[in-house]
PDB file of C-alpha atoms in Angstrom:
ATOM      1  CA  MET E   1     145.458 -40.193 174.924  1.00  0.00           C
ATOM      2  CA  LYS E   2     147.683 -40.122 171.814  1.00  0.00           C
ATOM      3  CA  ARG E   3     145.333 -42.531 170.033  1.00  0.00           C
ATOM      4  CA  LEU E   4     142.323 -40.313 170.723  1.00  0.00           C
ATOM      5  CA  ILE E   5     144.113 -37.152 169.611  1.00  0.00           C
ATOM      6  CA  LYS E   6     145.132 -38.933 166.398  1.00  0.00           C
ATOM      7  CA  ALA E   7     141.533 -40.060 165.838  1.00  0.00           C
ATOM      8  CA  ILE E   8     140.283 -36.485 166.165  1.00  0.00           C
ATOM      9  CA  GLU E   9     142.962 -35.136 163.825  1.00  0.00           C
ATOM     10  CA  GLU E  10     142.293 -37.807 161.191  1.00  0.00           C
ATOM     11  CA  GLN E  11     138.540 -37.177 161.274  1.00  0.00           C
ATOM     12  CA  LEU E  12     139.062 -33.446 160.879  1.00  0.00           C
ATOM     13  CA  ARG E  13     141.226 -33.864 157.793  1.00  0.00           C
ATOM     14  CA  LYS E  14     138.778 -35.928 155.738  1.00  0.00           C
ATOM     15  CA  GLY E  15     137.788 -34.273 152.464  1.00  0.00           C
ATOM     16  CA  ILE E  16     138.868 -30.684 153.055  1.00  0.00           C
ATOM     17  CA  PRO E  17     137.722 -28.350 150.216  1.00  0.00           C
ATOM     18  CA  GLU E  18     140.321 -25.697 149.274  1.00  0.00           C
ATOM     19  CA  GLU E  19     137.748 -22.912 148.879  1.00  0.00           C
ATOM     20  CA  ARG E  20     136.771 -23.279 152.513  1.00  0.00           C
ATOM     21  CA  VAL E  21     140.385 -22.867 153.595  1.00  0.00           C
ATOM     22  CA  SER E  22     140.670 -19.489 151.861  1.00  0.00           C
ATOM     23  CA  GLY E  23     137.260 -18.399 153.183  1.00  0.00           C
ATOM     24  CA  ARG E  24     138.119 -19.245 156.774  1.00  0.00           C
ATOM     25  CA  ASP E  25     141.499 -17.505 156.446  1.00  0.00           C
ATOM     26  CA  LYS E  26     139.724 -14.366 155.265  1.00  0.00           C
ATOM     27  CA  LEU E  27     137.335 -14.395 158.245  1.00  0.00           C
ATOM     28  CA  LEU E  28     140.072 -14.994 160.809  1.00  0.00           C
ATOM     29  CA  GLY E  29     142.587 -12.657 159.212  1.00  0.00           C
ATOM     30  CA  LYS E  30     145.130 -15.506 159.098  1.00  0.00           C
ATOM     31  CA  THR E  31     145.780 -15.234 162.818  1.00  0.00           C
ATOM     32  CA  PHE E  32     146.569 -18.921 162.504  1.00  0.00           C
ATOM     33  CA  ARG E  33     146.169 -21.564 159.828  1.00  0.00           C
ATOM     34  CA  SER E  34     142.830 -23.126 159.007  1.00  0.00           C
ATOM     35  CA  LEU E  35     141.828 -26.493 157.570  1.00  0.00           C
ATOM     36  CA  GLY E  36     138.694 -24.874 156.167  1.00  0.00           C
ATOM     37  CA  ILE E  37     136.340 -27.317 157.901  1.00  0.00           C
ATOM     38  CA  PRO E  38     132.760 -26.161 158.673  1.00  0.00           C
ATOM     39  CA  LEU E  39     132.028 -25.827 162.378  1.00  0.00           C
ATOM     40  CA  LYS E  40     129.195 -28.339 161.984  1.00  0.00           C
ATOM     41  CA  GLN E  41     131.698 -30.955 160.828  1.00  0.00           C
ATOM     42  CA  VAL E  42     134.024 -30.176 163.741  1.00  0.00           C
ATOM     43  CA  ARG E  43     131.100 -30.623 166.154  1.00  0.00           C
ATOM     44  CA  GLU E  44     130.150 -33.930 164.545  1.00  0.00           C
ATOM     45  CA  THR E  45     133.745 -35.139 164.801  1.00  0.00           C
ATOM     46  CA  ILE E  46     133.983 -34.311 168.500  1.00  0.00           C
ATOM     47  CA  SER E  47     130.571 -35.849 169.242  1.00  0.00           C
ATOM     48  CA  LYS E  48     131.519 -39.049 167.416  1.00  0.00           C
ATOM     49  CA  VAL E  49     134.884 -39.449 169.143  1.00  0.00           C
ATOM     50  CA  TYR E  50     133.454 -38.502 172.555  1.00  0.00           C
ATOM     51  CA  GLU E  51     130.534 -40.917 172.343  1.00  0.00           C
ATOM     52  CA  GLU E  52     132.540 -43.822 170.918  1.00  0.00           C
ATOM     53  CA  ASN E  53     135.290 -43.582 173.527  1.00  0.00           C
ATOM     54  CA  PRO E  54     133.876 -43.713 177.072  1.00  0.00           C
ATOM     55  CA  GLU E  55     137.393 -43.345 178.483  1.00  0.00           C
ATOM     56  CA  ILE E  56     137.270 -39.668 177.454  1.00  0.00           C
ATOM     57  CA  SER E  57     136.303 -38.267 180.798  1.00  0.00           C
ATOM     58  CA  GLY E  58     137.835 -36.212 183.532  1.00  0.00           C
ATOM     59  CA  LYS E  59     141.603 -35.930 183.335  1.00  0.00           C
ATOM     60  CA  VAL E  60     141.843 -37.697 179.978  1.00  0.00           C
ATOM     61  CA  CYS E  61     139.471 -35.229 178.319  1.00  0.00           C
ATOM     62  CA  ILE E  62     141.213 -32.256 179.907  1.00  0.00           C
ATOM     63  CA  GLY E  63     144.607 -33.567 178.816  1.00  0.00           C
ATOM     64  CA  ILE E  64     143.442 -34.043 175.211  1.00  0.00           C
ATOM     65  CA  ALA E  65     141.886 -30.581 175.142  1.00  0.00           C
ATOM     66  CA  GLU E  66     145.024 -28.922 176.445  1.00  0.00           C
ATOM     67  CA  LYS E  67     147.139 -30.707 173.829  1.00  0.00           C
ATOM     68  CA  LEU E  68     144.793 -29.676 171.003  1.00  0.00           C
ATOM     69  CA  LEU E  69     144.898 -26.050 172.131  1.00  0.00           C
ATOM     70  CA  THR E  70     148.619 -26.035 171.375  1.00  0.00           C
ATOM     71  CA  ARG E  71     148.095 -27.259 167.812  1.00  0.00           C
ATOM     72  CA  GLU E  72     148.650 -25.208 164.672  1.00  0.00           C
ATOM     73  CA  PHE E  73     145.207 -25.271 163.068  1.00  0.00           C
ATOM     74  CA  TYR E  74     142.106 -23.337 164.060  1.00  0.00           C
ATOM     75  CA  GLU E  75     139.832 -26.393 163.902  1.00  0.00           C
ATOM     76  CA  GLU E  76     142.066 -28.334 166.286  1.00  0.00           C
ATOM     77  CA  LYS E  77     141.825 -25.520 168.820  1.00  0.00           C
ATOM     78  CA  ILE E  78     138.054 -25.336 168.371  1.00  0.00           C
ATOM     79  CA  SER E  79     137.889 -29.113 168.853  1.00  0.00           C
ATOM     80  CA  ALA E  80     139.587 -28.699 172.224  1.00  0.00           C
ATOM     81  CA  ILE E  81     136.997 -26.150 173.303  1.00  0.00           C
ATOM     82  CA  LEU E  82     134.066 -28.279 172.120  1.00  0.00           C
ATOM     83  CA  LEU E  83     135.510 -31.292 173.923  1.00  0.00           C
ATOM     84  CA  LEU E  84     135.666 -29.367 177.191  1.00  0.00           C
ATOM     85  CA  GLY E  85     132.111 -28.197 176.601  1.00  0.00           C
ATOM     86  CA  ARG E  86     130.891 -31.774 176.238  1.00  0.00           C
ATOM     87  CA  LEU E  87     132.627 -32.705 179.475  1.00  0.00           C
ATOM     88  CA  ILE E  88     130.989 -29.844 181.382  1.00  0.00           C
ATOM     89  CA  LYS E  89     127.561 -30.528 179.891  1.00  0.00           C
ATOM     90  CA  ASP E  90     127.910 -34.114 181.145  1.00  0.00           C
ATOM     91  CA  ARG E  91     128.111 -32.595 184.649  1.00  0.00           C
ATOM     92  CA  GLN E  92     131.764 -33.404 185.112  1.00  0.00           C
ATOM     93  CA  ILE E  93     133.508 -30.768 187.188  1.00  0.00           C
ATOM     94  CA  VAL E  94     136.134 -28.551 185.573  1.00  0.00           C
ATOM     95  CA  SER E  95     137.296 -25.858 187.967  1.00  0.00           C
ATOM     96  CA  PHE E  96     136.974 -22.176 187.134  1.00  0.00           C
ATOM     97  CA  SER E  97     140.637 -21.759 188.060  1.00  0.00           C
ATOM     98  CA  PHE E  98     141.610 -24.296 185.397  1.00  0.00           C
ATOM     99  CA  LEU E  99     139.427 -22.551 182.814  1.00  0.00           C
ATOM    100  CA  GLU E 100     141.144 -19.283 183.692  1.00  0.00           C
ATOM    101  CA  LYS E 101     144.525 -20.953 183.216  1.00  0.00           C
ATOM    102  CA  LEU E 102     143.488 -22.166 179.748  1.00  0.00           C
ATOM    103  CA  MET E 103     142.239 -18.717 178.813  1.00  0.00           C
ATOM    104  CA  MET E 104     145.443 -17.038 179.964  1.00  0.00           C
ATOM    105  CA  SER E 105     147.685 -19.619 178.265  1.00  0.00           C
ATOM    106  CA  TYR E 106     146.011 -20.349 174.939  1.00  0.00           C
ATOM    107  CA  ILE E 107     143.247 -17.884 174.039  1.00  0.00           C
ATOM    108  CA  ASP E 108     144.360 -14.712 172.303  1.00  0.00           C
ATOM    109  CA  GLU E 109     141.940 -14.354 169.397  1.00  0.00           C
ATOM    110  CA  TRP E 110     138.303 -13.260 169.230  1.00  0.00           C
ATOM    111  CA  SER E 111     136.694 -16.334 167.635  1.00  0.00           C
ATOM    112  CA  LEU E 112     138.374 -18.757 170.034  1.00  0.00           C
ATOM    113  CA  CYS E 113     137.470 -16.506 172.942  1.00  0.00           C
ATOM    114  CA  ASP E 114     133.801 -16.301 171.960  1.00  0.00           C
ATOM    115  CA  THR E 115     133.567 -20.057 171.365  1.00  0.00           C
ATOM    116  CA  PHE E 116     135.180 -20.714 174.743  1.00  0.00           C
ATOM    117  CA  ALA E 117     132.688 -18.332 176.345  1.00  0.00           C
ATOM    118  CA  THR E 118     129.598 -19.927 174.802  1.00  0.00           C
ATOM    119  CA  GLU E 119     130.635 -23.595 174.789  1.00  0.00           C
ATOM    120  CA  VAL E 120     132.640 -23.843 178.025  1.00  0.00           C
ATOM    121  CA  LEU E 121     132.148 -20.897 180.349  1.00  0.00           C
ATOM    122  CA  ALA E 122     128.383 -20.491 179.913  1.00  0.00           C
ATOM    123  CA  PRO E 123     127.439 -24.099 180.817  1.00  0.00           C
ATOM    124  CA  ARG E 124     129.940 -24.019 183.684  1.00  0.00           C
ATOM    125  CA  LEU E 125     128.283 -20.850 185.016  1.00  0.00           C
ATOM    126  CA  GLN E 126     124.865 -22.442 184.762  1.00  0.00           C
ATOM    127  CA  ALA E 127     126.087 -25.466 186.724  1.00  0.00           C
ATOM    128  CA  ASP E 128     127.496 -23.395 189.596  1.00  0.00           C
ATOM    129  CA  TRP E 129     126.100 -19.872 189.492  1.00  0.00           C
ATOM    130  CA  ASP E 130     126.780 -19.103 193.163  1.00  0.00           C
ATOM    131  CA  ILE E 131     130.525 -19.330 192.522  1.00  0.00           C
ATOM    132  CA  GLY E 132     130.256 -18.231 188.899  1.00  0.00           C
ATOM    133  CA  GLN E 133     129.109 -14.732 189.792  1.00  0.00           C
ATOM    134  CA  GLY E 134     132.361 -14.054 191.627  1.00  0.00           C
ATOM    135  CA  VAL E 135     134.357 -15.507 188.729  1.00  0.00           C
ATOM    136  CA  LEU E 136     132.662 -13.171 186.246  1.00  0.00           C
ATOM    137  CA  ILE E 137     133.333 -10.148 188.430  1.00  0.00           C
ATOM    138  CA  LYS E 138     136.989 -11.145 188.750  1.00  0.00           C
ATOM    139  CA  TRP E 139     137.404 -11.802 185.022  1.00  0.00           C
ATOM    140  CA  SER E 140     135.628  -8.586 184.041  1.00  0.00           C
ATOM    141  CA  LYS E 141     138.226  -6.610 186.024  1.00  0.00           C
ATOM    142  CA  SER E 142     141.226  -8.528 184.701  1.00  0.00           C
ATOM    143  CA  GLN E 143     144.080  -6.875 182.827  1.00  0.00           C
ATOM    144  CA  ASN E 144     143.736  -9.676 180.266  1.00  0.00           C
ATOM    145  CA  GLU E 145     141.381  -8.466 177.526  1.00  0.00           C
ATOM    146  CA  TRP E 146     140.357 -12.016 176.570  1.00  0.00           C
ATOM    147  CA  LEU E 147     139.269 -12.880 180.095  1.00  0.00           C
ATOM    148  CA  ARG E 148     137.191  -9.690 180.178  1.00  0.00           C
ATOM    149  CA  ARG E 149     135.623 -10.441 176.817  1.00  0.00           C
ATOM    150  CA  CYS E 150     134.963 -14.084 177.753  1.00  0.00           C
ATOM    151  CA  ALA E 151     133.167 -12.989 180.920  1.00  0.00           C
ATOM    152  CA  LEU E 152     130.885 -10.702 178.956  1.00  0.00           C
ATOM    153  CA  VAL E 153     130.046 -13.119 176.138  1.00  0.00           C
ATOM    154  CA  GLY E 154     129.568 -15.990 178.588  1.00  0.00           C
ATOM    155  CA  LEU E 155     127.133 -13.919 180.608  1.00  0.00           C
ATOM    156  CA  VAL E 156     125.134 -12.928 177.530  1.00  0.00           C
ATOM    157  CA  LYS E 157     124.853 -16.592 176.565  1.00  0.00           C
ATOM    158  CA  CYS E 158     123.341 -17.364 179.992  1.00  0.00           C
ATOM    159  CA  LYS E 159     120.283 -15.130 179.569  1.00  0.00           C
ATOM    160  CA  GLY E 160     117.187 -16.905 180.836  1.00  0.00           C
ATOM    161  CA  LYS E 161     119.227 -19.757 182.291  1.00  0.00           C
ATOM    162  CA  ILE E 162     120.479 -18.234 185.550  1.00  0.00           C
ATOM    163  CA  PRO E 163     118.732 -16.244 188.317  1.00  0.00           C
ATOM    164  CA  ASN E 164     119.005 -12.435 188.582  1.00  0.00           C
ATOM    165  CA  TRP E 165     120.563 -12.265 185.095  1.00  0.00           C
ATOM    166  CA  GLN E 166     119.208  -8.782 184.316  1.00  0.00           C
ATOM    167  CA  GLU E 167     120.422  -7.160 187.520  1.00  0.00           C
ATOM    168  CA  PHE E 168     123.779  -8.899 187.441  1.00  0.00           C
ATOM    169  CA  SER E 169     124.353  -7.979 183.777  1.00  0.00           C
ATOM    170  CA  GLN E 170     123.709  -4.312 184.428  1.00  0.00           C
ATOM    171  CA  ALA E 171     126.150  -4.339 187.351  1.00  0.00           C
ATOM    172  CA  LEU E 172     128.834  -6.195 185.382  1.00  0.00           C
ATOM    173  CA  LEU E 173     128.617  -3.824 182.415  1.00  0.00           C
ATOM    174  CA  ALA E 174     129.764  -1.049 184.721  1.00  0.00           C
ATOM    175  CA  ASN E 175     133.233  -2.638 184.507  1.00  0.00           C
ATOM    176  CA  PHE E 176     133.407  -1.933 180.765  1.00  0.00           C
ATOM    177  CA  THR E 177     133.596   1.341 178.859  1.00  0.00           C
ATOM    178  CA  ASN E 178     131.355   1.972 175.871  1.00  0.00           C
ATOM    179  CA  LYS E 179     134.477   2.314 173.731  1.00  0.00           C
ATOM    180  CA  VAL E 180     135.597  -1.210 174.596  1.00  0.00           C
ATOM    181  CA  LEU E 181     132.129  -2.674 174.116  1.00  0.00           C
ATOM    182  CA  THR E 182     131.696  -0.966 170.762  1.00  0.00           C
ATOM    183  CA  ALA E 183     135.033  -2.356 169.553  1.00  0.00           C
ATOM    184  CA  TRP E 184     134.085  -5.858 170.666  1.00  0.00           C
ATOM    185  CA  LEU E 185     130.684  -5.684 169.006  1.00  0.00           C
ATOM    186  CA  SER E 186     132.406  -5.056 165.663  1.00  0.00           C
ATOM    187  CA  THR E 187     133.822  -8.593 165.827  1.00  0.00           C
ATOM    188  CA  LEU E 188     131.057 -10.238 167.830  1.00  0.00           C
ATOM    189  CA  PHE E 189     128.513  -9.530 165.112  1.00  0.00           C
ATOM    190  CA  GLN E 190     130.598 -11.586 162.693  1.00  0.00           C
ATOM    191  CA  ARG E 191     129.333 -14.633 164.590  1.00  0.00           C
ATOM    192  CA  PRO E 192     125.760 -15.284 163.331  1.00  0.00           C
ATOM    193  CA  LEU E 193     125.011 -17.812 166.066  1.00  0.00           C
ATOM    194  CA  LEU E 194     125.519 -15.119 168.694  1.00  0.00           C
ATOM    195  CA  GLU E 195     123.481 -12.377 167.084  1.00  0.00           C
ATOM    196  CA  LYS E 196     120.283 -12.946 169.065  1.00  0.00           C
ATOM    197  CA  ASN E 197     122.081 -12.897 172.382  1.00  0.00           C
ATOM    198  CA  LEU E 198     124.176  -9.911 171.356  1.00  0.00           C
ATOM    199  CA  GLU E 199     121.068  -7.874 170.655  1.00  0.00           C
ATOM    200  CA  ILE E 200     120.500  -8.021 174.408  1.00  0.00           C
ATOM    201  CA  LEU E 201     123.967  -6.647 175.092  1.00  0.00           C
ATOM    202  CA  TYR E 202     123.554  -3.993 172.418  1.00  0.00           C
ATOM    203  CA  GLN E 203     120.362  -2.755 174.093  1.00  0.00           C
ATOM    204  CA  HIS E 204     122.206  -2.406 177.393  1.00  0.00           C
ATOM    205  CA  VAL E 205     125.082  -0.449 175.888  1.00  0.00           C
ATOM    206  CA  PHE E 206     123.328   1.986 173.531  1.00  0.00           C
TER     207      PHE E 206
END
């Protein structure tokens, strides 16, 4: 596991341009430190390490991801989330209770939350929607604001990929006030990749 974590960290640190560091810090508000690496490069790094190391599966992958979530830099945390996403997309089971534990322990910032929602929660919901509906209801009523936000963004990402999406979305939105949704949209729209899906949410709210 240590070797694989080191491989990921070394790949991430190759040729980091200083201007990207300052740009990323500005976007994130310096909630934590950034290496300034484009998300595309982080994705390529995780894909390369994942595909070249078949032992990254199950408990090994989960262990690596949990370690990376404790790291100092934004890109390391994002790498953890992308790694979990690859595991789930390969149809390997990661329990909703474990995902909730990760959210409660390590996610306390909007960009990490939204990435977790789209890369991890959404494919997990699509793989097991019968159970996933109950998970979303539970998370949407949580006292933890990041669980609530993750539930909402994850659901939006699932449009067209799960049954009864429209009806379920309308029911779930009843657990959120317009004030909360409006505040979240102010940060959500900073994520260009989510804009199309967020238009759907915006239409529901206003």
